[in-house]
Structure formats: C-alpha cells, structure tokens
Amino acid sequence: SLVLKSVCDKDGNALQNISGIGDLIRTDRADDIIEDNAIDIVVELIGGVHPAREIILSALQRKKHIVTANKALLSEHWKDIFKTASANGVFVGFEASVGGGIPIIRVMRESFVSNNLDLIYGILNGTTNFVLTMMADNDCPFEKALAIAQEKGIAESDPELDISGKDSAYKLAILALLGFGIDISPGEIYTEGIDNISPQDIKYAERWGYSIKLLAIAKSTSEGLQLRVHPTLLPSYHLLANVKGEDNAIFVRGDLVGESLLYGKGAGRLPTASSIMGDIVEIARHIAFLDKKGAALYNPLYAAGSIRIVDEEELSIPYYLRFSVIDSTGVLAGISSVLAENDISIASVSQEERREGQTVPVIILTHKAREGDMRRAVAVIDKMDFVTEKTVVIRMEA
C-alpha cells in the first residue's frame, strides 16, 4: 500500500486549498519531509535547478528514494544525483522529465537496451508544436498562434523557454545520455527556436511535400553524433509530420528494433502525474518484493563520452532557403553564384510570385551542404542590394 504522508509548498494558500486528502501533513519546509524517517519516497516537482538540487541530494543522503520530473536539473547535474543515489542504495525515477505521459525513459532503458541506436527525432515541446499547428492549419501569424496557446493555458505567460527551443534541448540532453551514453550540457547543443517561422514558409514547405516541426535530433553519423534542436522540414509521409497540437512524439531507430514511434501527451498535469505514479509504483514494488535497498533504477554513470560530437558548422544536411528579393533581372544568377562559390548545390528553385520592381519570395531547396558554408553564403547574399529581408534558413531531414 502507498500512503501519501506529507506535502510541501512555499505557498501557504496552495497548501490549504488541497482537498480530499484527509490528515495529510502540510508544511512549507522541505526539511520537514527530508528529516521524517517514516517517509520512503520523496517526489520533487518544483522545477528549476535550485533549490531542487539541494533538496534531492539531501533526501538521497538520508536514503530516501526520489521521483522527479525535473529536466533542467537532470540534464545539468545527473552525475551528482546518480552518484549519490548509488552510494546510498536508493532509486531515482525520472520518467516524467521527458515526454510527459509518454513512457520513453522506461522504454529506452529497458525495452531498447539491446539496441545500438543511430537516430532519435523528438517533438518534445507541446507549446511549439501547437503554435506550428495553428500556423499550418489556420494560416495564423506566429504572434497570434502564440496568444491562442497562452489563452488555452498551453503556453506559459513567459513562453521563452519553449519558443526558444531550450526546453527541448534539456530533454534531448537526457535522451542522448540514455541512448548514446553522452554527457552533454544543454548549453552545448545547437538550439534554435520557432519565432522566425512564418505561415508562408509552412505553406511553401507543404507545396514541396514537407511539414515544419521543431525537432530535437540525435543522429549517429560517420563523422560523429549530431545533437541539435531547430525547426525542420520533414517529408509529409514521415511518421512525425502529422503529430498535431500539443502532442509530443519520439521516433527512435535501432539496429534490432528498427523504427519505433512513441506518441502522446507530452505535458499537462494528468499525463505528468501518470508517469510520476508509474515511477512511485515501480519503486514501491522493489521495496516490497525485492529489498529495502538497490541500485538506482537507471544509473547512467557508465557514460564514457567517447563518441565524437559533430560541431554545428560541420553539419552536412539539405536546406530550405527563402530569399526576399526585388523582382529584377539577374537576381537568381547572383544568388546561385554565391551558393556555388560556397560548394552549395541547388536541388530545386521556385519563384512563387512575379511583381517586377517589387519584393518577391524566391525558394531554393539545396542538396546536402555544410552548415559553415551555408552561413557564409547567406551572410554574403543578405548584403546584396536586391535582398530586402534577412534570408530564412530551415534545415531539412529525410
């Protein structure tokens, strides 16, 4: 039997408003829970790094098991946490830290444990996926789509962590640790948000047979491991292309399992609670039927970090480019020559509109090109007299 004994919150009103839980102890001091010898499992759901790190380490040192949904803390301080858990023979459950109610952590550390993975694609943030869906389905500009997400409670009042891609980078760092044994800080992952995506880019992508998603990518290549978060053109037939609204999905490819997709609610109180309770019950089963102690449920201290991480400028991928230019003779030739000088090969070209003397969009899809070459080429093109706006550059995946 599981017995909820105490709840802690700095907000006294929040504590008093909890109903239907009988004689539950309510406190605004975390130490009251940590120092209670009758408590076996501590659930941390306050988010952020501090004071969550100090609370968790203190609880582990007192041989209490931990369940957490704290992606920021785990992605930065997993070594301290799992080393302390291992030294004290207690468990750490963190299913809710990535994908909300999607059981990706358990699947990767158990079901896929015999696989050598070569690819993880993740739609890991419900806010950005909802915004992109609104832009695609309703032709909403970014600002309006974001406002709708905030009205519905899908986006925070300050959505910067989501929109910037940083939230997805936290989660990708955890998935990279699980899938590839790589110790990397989210700050070391190339990260780009969705605030520069417009409905016209989504419309043009659809004409070419693509959808735009904010993807978290871990990809094993001959050059090393690519780790990046950015808006991405995906073929419309890809399993992830039709993941809509605030749903999340993680696409994994392994040498034994092949391609697999986990899909569902990636955030929200109830999906998160589902994962948290799954960890609590798993820990309780170990305590009840196996032993009072044990190694952490997943201890990634084996991570060697020997896989080479590909520098972002060395990435070799195809690109979508939208140039805003004055409609005049020689424009396309000028753009093409700069791309050729930087070893960038054009796959397709489309001038969507003709208005002589006025600004029109020119869309170019490229073959694989190096990121560094692309940045240099775009920097030169954006300074040309006929270019009226900063070029939109979106990476593509097959």
XYZ file of C-alpha atoms in Angstrom:
398
model
C 0.000 0.000 0.000
C 1.108 3.515 -0.809
C 0.375 6.191 1.778
C 0.736 9.886 0.959
C 2.025 11.390 4.200
C 3.175 14.976 3.577
C 3.047 17.745 1.016
C 5.336 20.776 0.947
C 4.811 24.104 -0.803
C 6.111 27.600 -0.081
C 2.631 28.923 -0.886
C 0.501 28.590 2.240
C -2.719 29.205 0.324
C -1.932 26.369 -2.088
C -1.386 24.043 0.864
C -4.674 24.938 2.486
C -6.632 24.570 -0.747
C -5.703 20.899 -1.161
C -8.846 18.856 -0.540
C -9.819 15.207 -0.224
C -6.581 14.006 1.365
C -7.579 13.557 4.979
C -4.893 14.015 7.615
C -2.100 14.799 5.228
C 0.712 16.793 6.824
C 1.089 20.187 5.176
C 4.344 22.114 5.507
C 6.254 24.949 3.860
C 9.642 23.471 4.898
C 11.226 20.820 2.660
C 13.364 19.701 5.634
C 10.210 18.517 7.414
C 9.828 15.875 4.701
C 13.523 15.072 4.275
C 14.026 14.560 8.037
C 10.915 12.381 8.510
C 12.239 8.828 8.927
C 8.809 7.369 8.126
C 8.919 8.682 4.560
C 10.458 6.333 1.974
C 9.896 8.210 -1.308
C 10.240 11.937 -1.978
C 8.631 13.388 -5.118
C 10.216 16.649 -6.338
C 8.063 18.751 -8.689
C 9.226 22.313 -8.082
C 11.340 22.585 -11.249
C 14.495 24.590 -11.833
C 17.972 23.775 -10.544
C 17.977 25.464 -7.132
C 16.808 24.607 -4.503
C 15.682 21.352 -6.192
C 19.266 20.044 -6.415
C 19.927 20.632 -2.725
C 16.601 19.079 -1.699
C 17.143 15.952 -3.814
C 20.747 15.396 -2.729
C 19.787 15.851 0.927
C 16.943 13.335 0.585
C 19.192 10.806 -1.183
C 21.814 11.151 1.546
C 19.117 10.221 4.068
C 18.440 7.107 1.952
C 15.135 8.259 0.541
C 14.122 7.282 -2.987
C 13.457 10.121 -5.443
C 10.891 10.640 -8.181
C 11.375 13.798 -10.226
C 10.115 15.486 -13.395
C 12.972 17.998 -13.362
C 14.538 18.018 -16.831
C 16.685 21.098 -16.212
C 18.247 19.610 -13.095
C 18.830 16.131 -14.544
C 20.340 17.417 -17.788
C 22.900 19.510 -15.879
C 23.568 17.567 -12.656
C 22.812 13.884 -13.354
C 26.276 12.802 -12.192
C 25.844 14.222 -8.691
C 22.345 12.814 -8.385
C 23.032 9.270 -9.585
C 26.378 9.034 -7.787
C 24.667 9.978 -4.516
C 21.774 7.579 -5.181
C 24.177 4.733 -5.934
C 26.261 5.427 -2.814
C 23.132 5.289 -0.664
C 21.461 2.319 -2.377
C 18.301 4.170 -3.384
C 16.310 4.632 -6.574
C 15.798 7.663 -8.818
C 12.753 7.658 -11.096
C 12.551 10.369 -13.772
C 10.056 9.180 -16.382
C 8.126 12.467 -16.308
C 11.207 14.533 -17.185
C 10.853 13.815 -20.936
C 7.631 13.412 -22.870
C 5.119 13.866 -20.035
C 2.906 10.785 -20.127
C 4.921 9.053 -22.895
C 6.985 6.240 -21.304
C 10.130 6.965 -23.332
C 12.569 6.705 -20.403
C 11.387 3.237 -19.396
C 11.315 2.025 -22.999
C 14.851 3.236 -23.698
C 16.431 1.840 -20.536
C 14.565 -1.477 -20.683
C 12.937 -2.397 -23.992
C 15.646 -0.908 -26.240
C 18.623 -1.784 -24.021
C 19.992 -4.371 -26.500
C 19.902 -1.928 -29.435
C 22.584 0.257 -30.913
C 20.595 3.380 -31.689
C 21.514 5.564 -34.645
C 18.656 8.087 -34.624
C 16.322 9.870 -32.229
C 13.884 12.501 -33.513
C 11.749 14.181 -30.885
C 8.810 16.576 -30.954
C 9.384 17.290 -27.287
C 7.548 20.537 -26.637
C 3.776 20.802 -26.799
C 3.693 24.606 -26.907
C 5.811 24.911 -30.045
C 4.000 22.042 -31.757
C 0.623 23.680 -31.001
C 1.833 27.030 -32.348
C 3.168 25.468 -35.566
C -0.077 23.511 -35.969
C -2.153 26.694 -35.634
C 0.064 28.421 -38.176
C -0.263 25.490 -40.610
C -3.978 24.740 -40.225
C -5.344 28.261 -39.717
C -2.794 30.437 -41.500
C -2.119 32.262 -38.226
C 0.921 34.501 -37.866
C 3.297 33.405 -35.107
C 2.217 36.071 -32.603
C -1.496 35.221 -32.926
C -0.860 31.460 -32.666
C 1.206 32.003 -29.526
C -1.517 34.221 -27.996
C -4.089 31.460 -28.602
C -1.765 28.945 -26.937
C -1.494 31.249 -23.911
C -5.284 31.731 -23.764
C -5.749 27.955 -23.706
C -3.099 27.509 -20.987
C -0.835 25.567 -23.347
C 1.861 28.269 -23.312
C 3.237 29.990 -20.215
C 2.799 33.736 -19.739
C 6.553 33.868 -20.402
C 6.971 31.260 -23.163
C 10.655 31.941 -23.882
C 11.910 28.554 -22.618
C 9.561 26.744 -25.009
C 9.668 29.037 -28.050
C 13.477 29.307 -27.966
C 13.888 25.527 -28.110
C 15.711 25.417 -24.752
C 13.082 23.155 -23.163
C 13.614 20.633 -25.969
C 17.398 20.898 -25.538
C 17.087 19.917 -21.842
C 15.122 16.840 -22.849
C 17.465 15.968 -25.718
C 20.425 16.004 -23.311
C 18.645 13.339 -21.227
C 17.754 11.239 -24.289
C 21.354 11.485 -25.555
C 22.571 10.197 -22.206
C 20.136 7.274 -22.312
C 20.538 6.442 -25.981
C 24.225 7.142 -26.598
C 25.887 7.422 -23.190
C 26.850 11.012 -23.923
C 27.401 13.513 -21.116
C 26.487 16.858 -22.632
C 25.097 20.070 -21.206
C 22.010 21.550 -22.904
C 24.077 24.683 -23.467
C 26.395 22.679 -25.730
C 23.531 21.596 -28.013
C 22.879 23.810 -31.047
C 19.435 25.276 -30.362
C 17.168 27.445 -32.499
C 13.554 28.396 -31.808
C 10.476 28.882 -33.964
C 9.954 32.644 -33.705
C 11.343 33.241 -37.220
C 8.955 30.761 -38.880
C 6.091 32.338 -40.842
C 2.870 30.890 -42.284
C 4.250 31.429 -45.781
C 7.223 29.145 -45.012
C 4.796 26.492 -43.829
C 2.684 26.984 -46.979
C 5.684 26.774 -49.307
C 7.004 23.703 -47.477
C 3.649 21.982 -47.940
C 3.778 22.654 -51.698
C 7.097 20.838 -51.816
C 5.679 17.936 -49.763
C 7.064 18.860 -46.321
C 5.859 19.810 -42.848
C 7.760 22.071 -40.436
C 8.339 20.778 -36.900
C 10.599 21.837 -34.045
C 12.757 18.715 -33.835
C 15.234 17.579 -31.217
C 17.713 15.429 -33.127
C 20.339 12.918 -32.011
C 21.826 11.276 -35.090
C 24.811 8.954 -35.328
C 26.854 9.573 -38.492
C 30.261 8.555 -39.806
C 31.574 11.944 -38.621
C 30.194 11.513 -35.106
C 26.994 12.251 -33.183
C 24.849 15.183 -34.250
C 22.895 16.841 -31.427
C 20.668 19.768 -32.385
C 17.280 21.414 -31.828
C 15.755 23.564 -34.571
C 12.759 23.960 -36.925
C 12.987 21.199 -39.513
C 11.371 20.334 -42.823
C 10.165 16.730 -42.659
C 8.638 14.849 -45.607
C 4.846 14.776 -45.255
C 4.899 10.967 -45.279
C 7.144 10.793 -42.189
C 5.514 9.446 -39.022
C 6.232 12.694 -37.163
C 4.851 15.012 -39.846
C 1.251 14.575 -38.712
C 1.804 14.952 -34.964
C -0.582 17.847 -34.276
C -1.495 20.263 -31.493
C 0.221 19.958 -28.141
C 1.015 16.266 -28.618
C 4.583 15.007 -28.370
C 6.254 12.123 -30.179
C 9.650 10.428 -30.134
C 10.892 8.498 -33.165
C 13.706 6.025 -32.439
C 15.688 3.804 -34.799
C 17.798 0.905 -33.571
C 19.716 -1.925 -35.212
C 17.393 -4.601 -33.797
C 14.044 -2.901 -33.239
C 14.106 -0.881 -36.474
C 11.893 2.197 -36.456
C 9.610 2.883 -33.496
C 7.342 5.805 -32.587
C 6.071 6.728 -29.120
C 3.251 9.258 -29.243
C 1.012 11.002 -26.737
C 0.514 13.880 -24.334
C 3.891 15.408 -23.621
C 2.820 17.795 -20.879
C -0.035 18.704 -18.582
C -0.938 17.731 -15.046
C -2.596 14.393 -15.715
C -0.097 12.918 -18.236
C 2.777 14.015 -15.979
C 1.012 12.505 -12.960
C 0.667 9.240 -14.868
C 4.449 8.979 -15.321
C 5.143 10.057 -11.742
C 2.822 7.405 -10.342
C 4.436 4.804 -12.594
C 7.826 5.572 -11.026
C 6.376 5.561 -7.495
C 4.745 2.171 -8.009
C 7.917 0.710 -9.560
C 9.991 1.853 -6.589
C 7.357 0.547 -4.155
C 7.451 -2.884 -5.837
C 11.222 -3.033 -5.407
C 10.930 -2.077 -1.758
C 8.090 -4.515 -1.061
C 9.187 -7.569 -3.015
C 12.940 -7.360 -3.524
C 14.919 -5.422 -0.959
C 14.844 -2.225 1.003
C 17.856 -1.080 -0.977
C 19.139 -1.347 -4.511
C 20.960 0.426 -7.290
C 19.271 3.395 -8.904
C 16.505 2.391 -11.333
C 18.718 3.723 -14.060
C 22.304 4.638 -13.309
C 23.998 6.196 -16.329
C 27.418 6.539 -14.685
C 28.805 4.174 -17.321
C 28.591 7.011 -19.841
C 32.016 7.176 -21.406
C 31.501 10.258 -23.530
C 33.896 8.811 -26.113
C 31.609 9.431 -29.096
C 32.661 12.491 -31.053
C 30.085 15.283 -31.102
C 29.872 16.897 -34.522
C 30.498 20.645 -34.419
C 27.499 22.545 -35.735
C 29.492 24.173 -38.538
C 30.473 20.699 -39.799
C 26.877 19.516 -40.182
C 26.106 18.283 -43.693
C 22.367 18.486 -44.400
C 19.975 19.829 -47.066
C 18.382 23.251 -46.603
C 15.246 25.241 -47.408
C 16.058 28.879 -48.217
C 13.573 31.718 -48.673
C 15.041 34.884 -50.130
C 13.056 38.144 -50.169
C 14.315 40.000 -53.224
C 13.430 42.772 -55.667
C 11.975 41.161 -58.795
C 14.548 42.120 -61.437
C 16.910 40.615 -63.970
C 19.977 38.801 -62.620
C 18.708 38.163 -59.094
C 18.636 34.386 -59.342
C 22.006 34.346 -61.112
C 23.527 36.420 -58.304
C 22.194 34.134 -55.591
C 23.206 30.992 -57.476
C 26.759 32.190 -58.000
C 27.294 32.834 -54.287
C 25.880 29.423 -53.395
C 28.153 27.755 -55.976
C 31.198 29.615 -54.644
C 30.467 28.035 -51.251
C 30.016 24.488 -52.608
C 26.240 24.565 -52.207
C 24.354 22.664 -54.885
C 20.770 23.653 -55.764
C 18.161 20.877 -55.891
C 15.033 22.954 -56.730
C 14.114 26.598 -57.325
C 10.752 28.320 -57.253
C 9.829 31.966 -57.653
C 6.362 31.958 -56.133
C 5.250 35.369 -57.431
C 6.131 37.855 -60.203
C 5.894 41.591 -59.429
C 8.548 43.461 -61.362
C 10.326 46.013 -59.203
C 8.670 44.777 -56.010
C 9.734 42.323 -53.300
C 9.000 38.670 -54.077
C 9.981 35.378 -52.430
C 12.431 33.008 -54.103
C 12.528 29.493 -52.628
C 15.550 27.243 -53.045
C 15.980 23.701 -51.784
C 19.591 22.530 -51.690
C 21.357 19.212 -51.708
C 23.447 18.431 -48.615
C 25.707 21.328 -47.679
C 27.972 22.155 -44.776
C 26.493 24.448 -42.146
C 29.574 26.661 -42.143
C 29.411 27.085 -45.915
C 25.714 27.908 -45.742
C 26.227 30.570 -43.095
C 28.962 32.241 -45.120
C 26.883 32.178 -48.295
C 23.768 33.615 -46.646
C 25.812 36.351 -44.957
C 27.067 37.468 -48.390
C 23.663 37.214 -50.083
C 21.893 39.193 -47.340
C 24.187 42.158 -48.095
C 23.257 42.254 -51.793
C 21.331 45.319 -52.973
C 18.337 43.349 -54.239
C 17.755 41.498 -50.917
C 15.146 43.276 -48.775
C 14.859 40.986 -45.717
C 17.012 38.537 -43.818
C 17.041 35.132 -45.532
C 15.032 32.378 -43.876
C 17.120 29.220 -43.472
C 15.440 25.974 -42.358
C 17.215 22.640 -42.173
C 15.731 19.508 -43.745
C 15.618 15.831 -42.730
C 14.678 12.819 -44.822
